[in-house]
Coordinates of C-alpha atoms in Angstrom, one line a residue:
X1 CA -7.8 -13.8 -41.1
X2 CA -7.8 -11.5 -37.6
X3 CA -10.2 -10.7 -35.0
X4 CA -10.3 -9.3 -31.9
X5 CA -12.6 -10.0 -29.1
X6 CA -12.6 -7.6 -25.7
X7 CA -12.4 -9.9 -22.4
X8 CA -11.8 -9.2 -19.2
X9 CA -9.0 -11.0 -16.3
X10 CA -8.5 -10.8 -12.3
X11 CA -5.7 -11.0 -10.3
X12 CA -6.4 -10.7 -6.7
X13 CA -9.6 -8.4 -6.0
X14 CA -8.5 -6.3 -9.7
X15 CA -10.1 -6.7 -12.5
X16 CA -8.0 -5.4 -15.7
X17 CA -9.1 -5.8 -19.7
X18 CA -7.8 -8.2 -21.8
X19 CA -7.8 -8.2 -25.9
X20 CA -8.0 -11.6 -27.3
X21 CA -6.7 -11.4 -30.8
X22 CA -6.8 -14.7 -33.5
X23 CA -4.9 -14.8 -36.3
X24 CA -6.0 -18.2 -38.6
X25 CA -3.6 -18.7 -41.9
X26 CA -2.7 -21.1 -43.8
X27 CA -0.1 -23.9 -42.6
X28 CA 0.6 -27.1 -40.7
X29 CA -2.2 -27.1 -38.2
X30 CA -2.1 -25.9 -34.6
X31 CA -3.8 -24.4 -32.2
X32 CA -1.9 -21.9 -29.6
X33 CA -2.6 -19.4 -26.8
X34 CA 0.1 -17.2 -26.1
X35 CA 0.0 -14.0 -23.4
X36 CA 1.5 -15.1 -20.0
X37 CA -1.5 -17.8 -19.5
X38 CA -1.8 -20.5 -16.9
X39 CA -2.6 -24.9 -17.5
X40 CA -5.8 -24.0 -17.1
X41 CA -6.0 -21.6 -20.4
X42 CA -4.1 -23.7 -22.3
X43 CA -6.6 -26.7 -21.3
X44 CA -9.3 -24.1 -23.4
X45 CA -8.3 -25.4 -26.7
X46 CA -9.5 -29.0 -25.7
X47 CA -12.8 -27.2 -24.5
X48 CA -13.6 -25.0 -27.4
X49 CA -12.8 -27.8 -29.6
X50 CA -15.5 -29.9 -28.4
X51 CA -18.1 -27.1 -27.8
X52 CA -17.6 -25.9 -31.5
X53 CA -18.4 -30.0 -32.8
X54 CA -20.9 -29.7 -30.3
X55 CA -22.6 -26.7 -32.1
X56 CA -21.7 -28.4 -35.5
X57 CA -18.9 -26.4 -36.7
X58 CA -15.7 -27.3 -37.5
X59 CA -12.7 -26.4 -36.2
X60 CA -10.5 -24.4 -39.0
X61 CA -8.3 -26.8 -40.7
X62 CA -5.2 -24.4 -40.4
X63 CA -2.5 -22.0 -38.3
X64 CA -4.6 -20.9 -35.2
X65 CA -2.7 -18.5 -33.2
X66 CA -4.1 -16.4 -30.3
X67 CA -2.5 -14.0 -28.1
X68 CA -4.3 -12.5 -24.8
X69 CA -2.8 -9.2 -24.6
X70 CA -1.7 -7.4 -22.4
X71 CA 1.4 -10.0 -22.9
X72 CA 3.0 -9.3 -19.5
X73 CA -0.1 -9.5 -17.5
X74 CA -1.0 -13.6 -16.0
X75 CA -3.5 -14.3 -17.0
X76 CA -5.2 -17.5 -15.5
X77 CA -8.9 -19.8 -15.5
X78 CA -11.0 -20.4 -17.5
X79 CA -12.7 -16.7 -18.1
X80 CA -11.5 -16.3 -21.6
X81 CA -13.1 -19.1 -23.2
X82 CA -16.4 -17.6 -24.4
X83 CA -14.2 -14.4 -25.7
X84 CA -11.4 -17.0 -27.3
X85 CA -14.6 -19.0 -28.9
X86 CA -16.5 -16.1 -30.5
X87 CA -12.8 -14.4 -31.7
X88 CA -12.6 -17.8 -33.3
X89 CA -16.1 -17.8 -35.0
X90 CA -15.6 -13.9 -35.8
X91 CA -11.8 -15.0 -37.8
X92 CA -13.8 -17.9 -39.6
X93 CA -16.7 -15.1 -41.0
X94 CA -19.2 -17.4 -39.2
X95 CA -20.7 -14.1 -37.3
X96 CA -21.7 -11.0 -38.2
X97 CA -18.8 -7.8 -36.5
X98 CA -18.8 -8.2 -32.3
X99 CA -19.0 -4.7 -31.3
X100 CA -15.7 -3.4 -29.7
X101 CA -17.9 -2.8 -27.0
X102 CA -18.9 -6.0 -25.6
X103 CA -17.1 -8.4 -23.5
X104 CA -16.9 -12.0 -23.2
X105 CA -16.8 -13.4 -19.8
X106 CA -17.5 -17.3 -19.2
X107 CA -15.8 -20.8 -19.0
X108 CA -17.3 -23.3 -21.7
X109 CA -18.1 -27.3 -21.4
X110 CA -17.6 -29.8 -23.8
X111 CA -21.1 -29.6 -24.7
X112 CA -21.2 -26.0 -25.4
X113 CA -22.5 -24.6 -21.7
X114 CA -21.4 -21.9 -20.4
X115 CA -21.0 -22.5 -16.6
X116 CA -20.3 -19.8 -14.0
X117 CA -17.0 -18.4 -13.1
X118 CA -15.6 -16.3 -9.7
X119 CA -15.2 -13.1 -9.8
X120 CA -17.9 -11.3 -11.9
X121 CA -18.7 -8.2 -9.9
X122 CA -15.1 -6.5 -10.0
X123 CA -14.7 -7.5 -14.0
X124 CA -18.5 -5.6 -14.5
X125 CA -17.2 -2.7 -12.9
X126 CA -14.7 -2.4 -15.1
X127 CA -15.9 -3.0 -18.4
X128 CA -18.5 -0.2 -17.0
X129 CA -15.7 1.6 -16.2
X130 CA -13.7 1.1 -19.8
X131 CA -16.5 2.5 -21.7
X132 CA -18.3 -1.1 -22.3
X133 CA -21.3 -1.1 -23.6
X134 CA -22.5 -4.9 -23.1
X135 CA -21.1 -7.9 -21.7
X136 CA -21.9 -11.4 -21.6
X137 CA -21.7 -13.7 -18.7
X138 CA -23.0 -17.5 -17.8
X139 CA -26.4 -17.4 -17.1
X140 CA -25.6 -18.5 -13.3
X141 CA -23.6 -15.1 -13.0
X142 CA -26.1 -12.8 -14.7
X143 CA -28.0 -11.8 -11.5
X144 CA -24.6 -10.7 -9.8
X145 CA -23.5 -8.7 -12.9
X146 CA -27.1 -7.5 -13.1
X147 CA -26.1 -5.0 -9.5
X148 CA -24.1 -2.9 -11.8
X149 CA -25.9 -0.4 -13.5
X150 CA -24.8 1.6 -16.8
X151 CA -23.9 -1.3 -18.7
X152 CA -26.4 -4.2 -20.8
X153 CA -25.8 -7.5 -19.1
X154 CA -26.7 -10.5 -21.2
X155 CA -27.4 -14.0 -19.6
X156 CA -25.9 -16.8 -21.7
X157 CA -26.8 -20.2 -21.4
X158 CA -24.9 -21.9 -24.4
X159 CA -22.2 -21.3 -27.2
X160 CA -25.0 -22.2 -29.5
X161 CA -26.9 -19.4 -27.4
X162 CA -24.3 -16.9 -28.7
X163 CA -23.8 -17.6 -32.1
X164 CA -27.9 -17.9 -32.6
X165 CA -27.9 -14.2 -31.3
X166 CA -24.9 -12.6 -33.3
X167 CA -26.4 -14.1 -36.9
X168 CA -29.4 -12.0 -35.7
X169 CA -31.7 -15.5 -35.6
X170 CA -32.3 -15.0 -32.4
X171 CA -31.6 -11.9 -30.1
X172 CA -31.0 -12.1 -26.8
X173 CA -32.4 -9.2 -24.1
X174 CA -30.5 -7.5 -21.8
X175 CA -31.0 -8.7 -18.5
X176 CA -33.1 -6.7 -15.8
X177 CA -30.7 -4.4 -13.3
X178 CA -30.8 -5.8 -10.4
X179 CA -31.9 -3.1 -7.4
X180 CA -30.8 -4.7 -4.3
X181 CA -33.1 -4.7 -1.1
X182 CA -32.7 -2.2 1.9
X183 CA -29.7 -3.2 4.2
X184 CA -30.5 -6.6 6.2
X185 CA -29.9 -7.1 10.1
X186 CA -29.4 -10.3 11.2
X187 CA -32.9 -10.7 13.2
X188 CA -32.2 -14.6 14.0
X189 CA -29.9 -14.1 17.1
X190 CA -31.3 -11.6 19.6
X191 CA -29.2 -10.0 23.2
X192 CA -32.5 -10.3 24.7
X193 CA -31.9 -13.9 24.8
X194 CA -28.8 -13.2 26.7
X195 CA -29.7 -13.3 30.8
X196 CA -27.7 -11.4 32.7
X197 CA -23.8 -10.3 32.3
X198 CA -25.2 -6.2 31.8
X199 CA -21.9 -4.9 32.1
X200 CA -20.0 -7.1 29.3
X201 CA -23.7 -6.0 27.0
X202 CA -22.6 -2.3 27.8
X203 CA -19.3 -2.8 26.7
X204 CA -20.4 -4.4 23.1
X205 CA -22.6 -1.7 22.7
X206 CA -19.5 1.1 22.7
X207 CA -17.9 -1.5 20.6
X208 CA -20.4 -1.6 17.5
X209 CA -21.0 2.3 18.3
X210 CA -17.1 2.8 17.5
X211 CA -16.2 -0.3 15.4
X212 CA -13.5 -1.7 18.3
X213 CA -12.3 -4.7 18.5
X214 CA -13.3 -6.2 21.6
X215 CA -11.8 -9.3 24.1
X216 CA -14.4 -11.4 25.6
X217 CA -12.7 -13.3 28.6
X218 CA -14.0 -15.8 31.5
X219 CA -15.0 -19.0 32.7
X220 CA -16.8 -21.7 30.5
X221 CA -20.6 -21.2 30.4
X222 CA -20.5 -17.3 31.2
X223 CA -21.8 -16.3 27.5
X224 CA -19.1 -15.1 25.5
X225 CA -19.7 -16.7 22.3
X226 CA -23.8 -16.3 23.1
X227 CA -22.7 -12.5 23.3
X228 CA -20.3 -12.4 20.5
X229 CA -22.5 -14.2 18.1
X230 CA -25.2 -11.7 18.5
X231 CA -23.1 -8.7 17.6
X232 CA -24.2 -8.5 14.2
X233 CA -27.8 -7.6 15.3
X234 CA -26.6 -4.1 16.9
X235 CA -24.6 -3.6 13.6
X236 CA -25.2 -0.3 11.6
X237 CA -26.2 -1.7 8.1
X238 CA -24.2 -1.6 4.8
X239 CA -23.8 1.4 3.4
X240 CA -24.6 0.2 -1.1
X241 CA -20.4 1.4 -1.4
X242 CA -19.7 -1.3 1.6
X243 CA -22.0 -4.0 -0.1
X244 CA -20.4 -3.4 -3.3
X245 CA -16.5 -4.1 -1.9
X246 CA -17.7 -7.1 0.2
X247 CA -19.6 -8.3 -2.4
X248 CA -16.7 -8.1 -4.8
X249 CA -14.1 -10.4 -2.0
X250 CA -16.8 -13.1 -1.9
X251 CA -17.4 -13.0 -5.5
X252 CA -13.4 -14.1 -6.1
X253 CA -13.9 -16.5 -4.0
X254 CA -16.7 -18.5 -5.1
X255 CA -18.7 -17.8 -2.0
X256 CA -21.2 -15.5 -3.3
X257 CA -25.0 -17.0 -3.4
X258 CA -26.4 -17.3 -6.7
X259 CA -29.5 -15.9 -5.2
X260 CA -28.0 -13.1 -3.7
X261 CA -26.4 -11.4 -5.7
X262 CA -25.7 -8.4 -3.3
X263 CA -24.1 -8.7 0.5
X264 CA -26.2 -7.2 2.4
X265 CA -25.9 -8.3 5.9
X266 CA -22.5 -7.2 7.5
X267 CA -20.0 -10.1 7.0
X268 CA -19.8 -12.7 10.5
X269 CA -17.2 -14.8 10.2
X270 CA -15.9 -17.5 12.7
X271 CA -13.1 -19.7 12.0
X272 CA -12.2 -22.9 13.7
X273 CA -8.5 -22.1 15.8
X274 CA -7.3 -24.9 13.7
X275 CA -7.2 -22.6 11.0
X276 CA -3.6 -21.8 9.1
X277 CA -2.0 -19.1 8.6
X278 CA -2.8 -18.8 5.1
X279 CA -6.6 -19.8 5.8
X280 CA -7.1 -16.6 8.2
X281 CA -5.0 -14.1 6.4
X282 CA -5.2 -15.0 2.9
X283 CA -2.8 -17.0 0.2
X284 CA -2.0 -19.8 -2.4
X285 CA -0.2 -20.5 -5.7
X286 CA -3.0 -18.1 -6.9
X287 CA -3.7 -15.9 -3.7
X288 CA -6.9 -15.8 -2.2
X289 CA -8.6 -14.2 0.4
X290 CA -8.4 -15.2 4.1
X291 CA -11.0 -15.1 6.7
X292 CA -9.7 -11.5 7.7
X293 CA -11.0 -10.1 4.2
X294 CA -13.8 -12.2 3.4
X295 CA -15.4 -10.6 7.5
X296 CA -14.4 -7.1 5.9
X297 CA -16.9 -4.6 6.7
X298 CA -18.4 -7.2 9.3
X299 CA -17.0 -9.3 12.2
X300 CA -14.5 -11.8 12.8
X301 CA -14.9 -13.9 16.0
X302 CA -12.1 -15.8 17.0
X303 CA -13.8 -18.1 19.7
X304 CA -11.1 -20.4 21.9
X305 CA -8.5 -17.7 21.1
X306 CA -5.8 -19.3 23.1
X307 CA -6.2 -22.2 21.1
X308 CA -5.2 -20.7 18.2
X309 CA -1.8 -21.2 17.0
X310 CA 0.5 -18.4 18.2
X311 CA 2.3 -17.7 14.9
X312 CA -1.4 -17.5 12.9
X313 CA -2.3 -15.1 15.4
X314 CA 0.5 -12.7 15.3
X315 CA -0.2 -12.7 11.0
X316 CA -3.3 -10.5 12.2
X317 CA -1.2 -7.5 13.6
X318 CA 0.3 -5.4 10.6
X319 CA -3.7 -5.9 9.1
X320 CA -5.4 -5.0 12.2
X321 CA -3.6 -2.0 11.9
X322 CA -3.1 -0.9 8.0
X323 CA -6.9 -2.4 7.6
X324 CA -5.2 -4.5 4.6
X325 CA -3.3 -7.6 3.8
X326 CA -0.8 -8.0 1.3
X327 CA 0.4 -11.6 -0.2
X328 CA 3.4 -11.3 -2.2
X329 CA 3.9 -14.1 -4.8
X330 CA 6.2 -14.6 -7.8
X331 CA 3.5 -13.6 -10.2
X332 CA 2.9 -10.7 -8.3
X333 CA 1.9 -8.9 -4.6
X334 CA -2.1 -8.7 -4.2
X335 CA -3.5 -6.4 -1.6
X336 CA -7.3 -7.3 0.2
X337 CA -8.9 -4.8 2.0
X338 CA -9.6 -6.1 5.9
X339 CA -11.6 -3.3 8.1
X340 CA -13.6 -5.6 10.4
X341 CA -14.4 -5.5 14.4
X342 CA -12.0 -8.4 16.0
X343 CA -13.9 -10.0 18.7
X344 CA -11.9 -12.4 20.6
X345 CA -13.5 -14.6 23.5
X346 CA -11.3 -16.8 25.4
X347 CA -10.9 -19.0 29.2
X348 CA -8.5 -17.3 31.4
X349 CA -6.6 -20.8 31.7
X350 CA -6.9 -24.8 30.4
X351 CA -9.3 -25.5 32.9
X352 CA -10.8 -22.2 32.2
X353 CA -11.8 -21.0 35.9
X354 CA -9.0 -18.8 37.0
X355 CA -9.9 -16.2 39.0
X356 CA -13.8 -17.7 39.4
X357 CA -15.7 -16.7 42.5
X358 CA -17.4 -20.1 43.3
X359 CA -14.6 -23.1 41.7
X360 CA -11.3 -23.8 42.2
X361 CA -8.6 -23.8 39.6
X362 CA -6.7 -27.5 39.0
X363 CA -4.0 -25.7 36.9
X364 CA -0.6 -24.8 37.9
X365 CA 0.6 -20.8 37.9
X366 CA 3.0 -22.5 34.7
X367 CA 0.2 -23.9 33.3
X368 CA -1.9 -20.7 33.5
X369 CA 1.3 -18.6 32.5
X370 CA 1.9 -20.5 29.6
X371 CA -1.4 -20.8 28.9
X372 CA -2.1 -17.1 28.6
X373 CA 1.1 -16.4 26.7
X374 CA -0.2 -18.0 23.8
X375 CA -1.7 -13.7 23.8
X376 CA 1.1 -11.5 22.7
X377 CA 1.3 -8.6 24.2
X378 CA 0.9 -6.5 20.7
X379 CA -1.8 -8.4 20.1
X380 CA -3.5 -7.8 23.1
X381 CA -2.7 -4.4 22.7
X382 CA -4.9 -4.1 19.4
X383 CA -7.8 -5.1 21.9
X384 CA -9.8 -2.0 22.2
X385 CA -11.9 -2.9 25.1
X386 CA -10.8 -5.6 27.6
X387 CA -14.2 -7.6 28.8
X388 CA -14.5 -9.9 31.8
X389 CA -16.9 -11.8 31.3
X390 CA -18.5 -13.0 35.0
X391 CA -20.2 -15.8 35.8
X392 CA -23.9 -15.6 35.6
X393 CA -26.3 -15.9 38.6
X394 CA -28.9 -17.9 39.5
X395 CA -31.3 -14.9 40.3
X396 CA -30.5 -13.6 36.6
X397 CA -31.3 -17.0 34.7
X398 CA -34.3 -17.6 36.7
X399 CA -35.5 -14.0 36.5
X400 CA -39.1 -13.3 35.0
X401 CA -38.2 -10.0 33.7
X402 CA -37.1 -9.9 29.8
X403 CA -34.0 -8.6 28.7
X404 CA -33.4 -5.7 26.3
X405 CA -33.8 -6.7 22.8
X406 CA -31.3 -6.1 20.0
X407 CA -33.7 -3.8 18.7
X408 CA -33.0 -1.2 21.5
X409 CA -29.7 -1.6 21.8
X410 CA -29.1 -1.0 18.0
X411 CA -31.2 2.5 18.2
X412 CA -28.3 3.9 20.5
X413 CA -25.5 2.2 18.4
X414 CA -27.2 3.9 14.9
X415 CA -27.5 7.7 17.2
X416 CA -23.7 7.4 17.8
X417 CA -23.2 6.4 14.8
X418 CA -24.7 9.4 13.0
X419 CA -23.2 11.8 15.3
X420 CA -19.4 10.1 14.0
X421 CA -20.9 10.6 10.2
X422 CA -21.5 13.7 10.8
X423 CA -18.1 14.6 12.8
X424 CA -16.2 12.4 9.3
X425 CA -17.9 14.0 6.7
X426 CA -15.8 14.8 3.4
X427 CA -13.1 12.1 5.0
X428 CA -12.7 8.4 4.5
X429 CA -12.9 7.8 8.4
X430 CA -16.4 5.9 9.1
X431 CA -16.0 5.1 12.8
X432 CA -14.4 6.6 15.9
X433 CA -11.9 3.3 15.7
X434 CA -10.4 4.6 12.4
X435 CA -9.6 7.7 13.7
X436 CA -6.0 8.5 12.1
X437 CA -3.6 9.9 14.5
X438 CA -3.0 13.3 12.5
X439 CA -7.1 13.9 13.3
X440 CA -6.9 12.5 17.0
X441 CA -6.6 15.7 18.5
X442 CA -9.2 17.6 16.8
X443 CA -11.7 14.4 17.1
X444 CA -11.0 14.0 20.6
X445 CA -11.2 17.3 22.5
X446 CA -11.0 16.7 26.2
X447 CA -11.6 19.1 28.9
X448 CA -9.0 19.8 31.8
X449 CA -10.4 17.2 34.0
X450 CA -10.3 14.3 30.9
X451 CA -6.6 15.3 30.4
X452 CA -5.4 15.3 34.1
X453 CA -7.2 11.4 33.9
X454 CA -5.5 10.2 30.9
X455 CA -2.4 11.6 32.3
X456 CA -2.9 9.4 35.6
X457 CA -4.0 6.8 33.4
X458 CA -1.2 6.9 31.4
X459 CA 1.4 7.0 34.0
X460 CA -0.2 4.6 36.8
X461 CA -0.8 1.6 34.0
X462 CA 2.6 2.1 31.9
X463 CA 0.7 2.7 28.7
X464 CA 1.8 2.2 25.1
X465 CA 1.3 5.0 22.7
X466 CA -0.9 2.8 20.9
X467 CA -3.3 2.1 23.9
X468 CA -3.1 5.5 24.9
X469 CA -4.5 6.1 21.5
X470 CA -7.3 3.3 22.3
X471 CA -8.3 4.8 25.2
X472 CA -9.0 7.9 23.4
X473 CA -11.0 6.6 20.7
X474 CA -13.2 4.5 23.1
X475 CA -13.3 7.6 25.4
X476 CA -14.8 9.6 22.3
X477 CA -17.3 6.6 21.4
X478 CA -18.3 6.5 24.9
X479 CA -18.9 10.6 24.8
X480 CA -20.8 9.5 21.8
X481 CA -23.1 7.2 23.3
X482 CA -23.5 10.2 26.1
X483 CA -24.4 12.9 23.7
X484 CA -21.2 14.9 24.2
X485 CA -19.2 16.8 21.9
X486 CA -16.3 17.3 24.6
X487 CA -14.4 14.1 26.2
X488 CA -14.7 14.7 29.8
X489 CA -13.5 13.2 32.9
X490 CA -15.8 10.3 33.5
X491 CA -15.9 9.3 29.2
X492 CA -12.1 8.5 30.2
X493 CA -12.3 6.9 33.4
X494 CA -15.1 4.7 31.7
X495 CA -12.5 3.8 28.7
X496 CA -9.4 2.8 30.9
X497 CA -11.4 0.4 33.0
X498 CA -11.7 -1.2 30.0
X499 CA -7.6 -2.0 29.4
X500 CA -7.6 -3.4 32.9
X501 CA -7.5 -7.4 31.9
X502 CA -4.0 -7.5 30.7
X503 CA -3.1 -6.2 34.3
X504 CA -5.6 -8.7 36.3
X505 CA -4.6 -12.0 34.4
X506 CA -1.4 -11.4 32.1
X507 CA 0.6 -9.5 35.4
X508 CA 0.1 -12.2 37.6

């Protein structure tokens, strides 16, 4: 006796098909799984065993052979299990004919549950995608299939649940799609709790108006993390494409809320610097995202960068740059998508008050040396804008005048913003920091007296071509924020000042 049941894998953020094809006959008895499977799929037999005593069928007395096919693709968890259990039942003539368009997504329990599994969004889209028709998830992961539209979603509670509805006793409905609210901002952290520090607020500002990553720097107790942490409430919001791929990163990893089924607030993420390498960038036996995907389309705030380990740090370069990481394994290389704003926020020095106007610094020129090379220069380099954070004064804490609220801010941020959609439109490019360099040039006209700055610029500071390419961008966000088409003298003057860090601390 043969069947085939339609299933559906993952490996990294892709989902592919997978046809699970029985084959009962007479013979000593056994119970395989063949097609490049992991412990954990073997481990299924034990599990639908139990679930089919559990439902008060017995298990064929006879040759049980099963083969997940594609045979050259791993295959691994415990996804297959509903799609292994109902090929079984379909084999034994114990349900009526599965349709060849539904799919069978869901780990079972020795009592017949079916509990949730990650990853449910990506394989959706593609049954959608492959022409499916239906699929059936756990119950638990109904609500995050429900997003996707175009295709039934059924909710399934038990194994019992499933074989009730294919006999036609009882028919399950197809799950409401779900519609996802408007785009969120984070309300709960405001900059008009921030006193003070006007000029590091200005330079946040051009960074959510261009997506740049930004370096926060100064003495303990100026604000930097107060500042940092309240970047997501100047955001722009998620576009539904953006929510969809964030969505889909979180989903793999098991972090997506079973009440929301849909990411809708850009991604803030904020690792301890005890973090490894493969914690922040991404890996494993079975590779996972790191904290660099799961903030993409969002933020990732590295606070106490200097305490990070060096090596970790210098992992982030080749993805700051391609906007992707890729983990190669023996079963095969995985790529994650990574476009986030980098906000670093750091002490110029151990004792942190290098440089301060008011205390002294205990630490040694070694100890500051050797404490600020823990920075790479490349590193630093990906650093859009350069911030010096100063230490706030008395007359600004104990000022009676409010500051300007989030809300403000955010209206200047979403008019730049809309300028650079309009400027991109028909390209991939969604912020002046993605700029490619074959487009710099015709997205970054400057006038005479722009070009004779950058030139000075250029020259006077030693630039790298990739800061001079910085510059440019940040220029063009800044002529943004102005209401200028043209880059002009000022736009670039305004840019370089920002780049000026690396020569007041790192020089020395």
């Amino acid at each position: 006796m043969f069947a085939k049941v339609s299933s559906l894998g993952l490996f990294g953020l892709n989902a592919f098909p997978v046809d699970v094809e029985i084959d009962i006959s007479r013979g000593q008895p056994y119970f395989e799984i063949d097609g490049l499977t992991d412990t954990v799929i073997k481990e299924s037999r034990d599990r639908i065993r139990a679930a089919m005593r559990s439902c008060g069928i017995n298990f064929p007395v006879a040759s049980v052979m099963v083969n997940l096919a594609p045979a050259d693709m791993k295959k691994s968890g415990s996804v297959h299990d509903t799609a292994i259990f109902m090929a079984i039942l379909r084999a034994m003539r114990m349900i009526d004919d599965v349709p060849e368009d539904a799919a069978f997504i869901g780990e079972l329990s020795l009592n017949g549950d079916v509990r949730r599994v990650n990853g449910v969004l990506p394989m959706v889209m593609l049954a959608r995608e492959s022409g499916k028709k239906s699929v059936f998830v756990p119950a638990a992961n109904a609500r995050e299939a429900s997003v996707i539209a175009g295709i039934d979603v059924y909710a399934v509670h038990s194994a019992e649940q499933l074989i009730l509805h294919f006999r036609g006793e009882e028919p399950m409905t197809p799950c409401e799609h779900y519609i996802p609210p408007e785009a969120a901002y984070n309300e709960t952290l405001d900059f008009a709790d921030v006193r003070g520090q006007q000029s590091a607020k200005k330079a946040l500002e051009i960074a959510a108006a261009g997506g740049h990553n930004a370096l926060l720097i100064g003495a303990p107790g100026s604000g930097k993390s107060m500042l940092a942490k309240r970047m997501p409430s100047i955001l722009p919001p998620l576009t539904f494409e953006e929510a969809l791929e964030t969505t889909k990163i979180h989903s793999i990893s098991g972090l997506l809320d079973p009440d929301t089924p849909i990411i809708t607030k850009r991604p803030f993420r904020s690792p301890h610097h005890t973090i490894s390498s493969a914690g922040l960038a991404g890996g494993g036996s079975i590779p996972q995202p790191g904290e660099i995907s799961l903030a993409h389309n969002g933020l990732l705030f590295l606070d106490e960068l200097a305490e990070f380990d060096r090596r970790t740090l210098e992992i982030m370069r080749q993805p700051l740059e391609d906007r992707k990481v890729t983990i190669a394994r023996a079963s095969g290389t995985i790529t994650y998508p990574c476009t986030i704003m980098l906000i670093g926020a750091m002490n110029p020095c151990p004792c942190g008050y290098y440089g301060h106007p008011k205390r002294k610094c205990i630490c040694s020129q070694k100890k500051v040396s050797a404490y600020l090379s823990k920075i790479s220069g490349p590193l630093l380099d990906r650093f859009d804008l350069h911030i010096d954070v100063a230490p706030v004064e008395y007359d600004d804490l104990s000022a009676k005048t409010s500051e300007e609220s989030s809300a403000e801010i955010r209206k200047r941020v979403m008019a730049a913003r809309e300028i650079q959609a309009e400027r991109f439109r028909g390209t991939d490019i969604t912020c002046n920091a993605l700029i490619t360099p074959d487009k710099l040039r015709e997205m970054c006209p400057m006038d005479d007296g722009a070009e004779a700055m950058m030139k000075s610029v250029f020259d006077s500071l030693g630039l790298s071509a990739r800061a001079y390419d910085r510059i440019l961008k940040v220029a063009r966000t800044i002529a943004d924020l102005s209401g200028n088409e043209v880059i002009t003298r000022r736009h670039v003057a305004a840019a370089a000042q920002y780049r000026s860090l690396d020569r007041k601390y790192w020089h020395e």
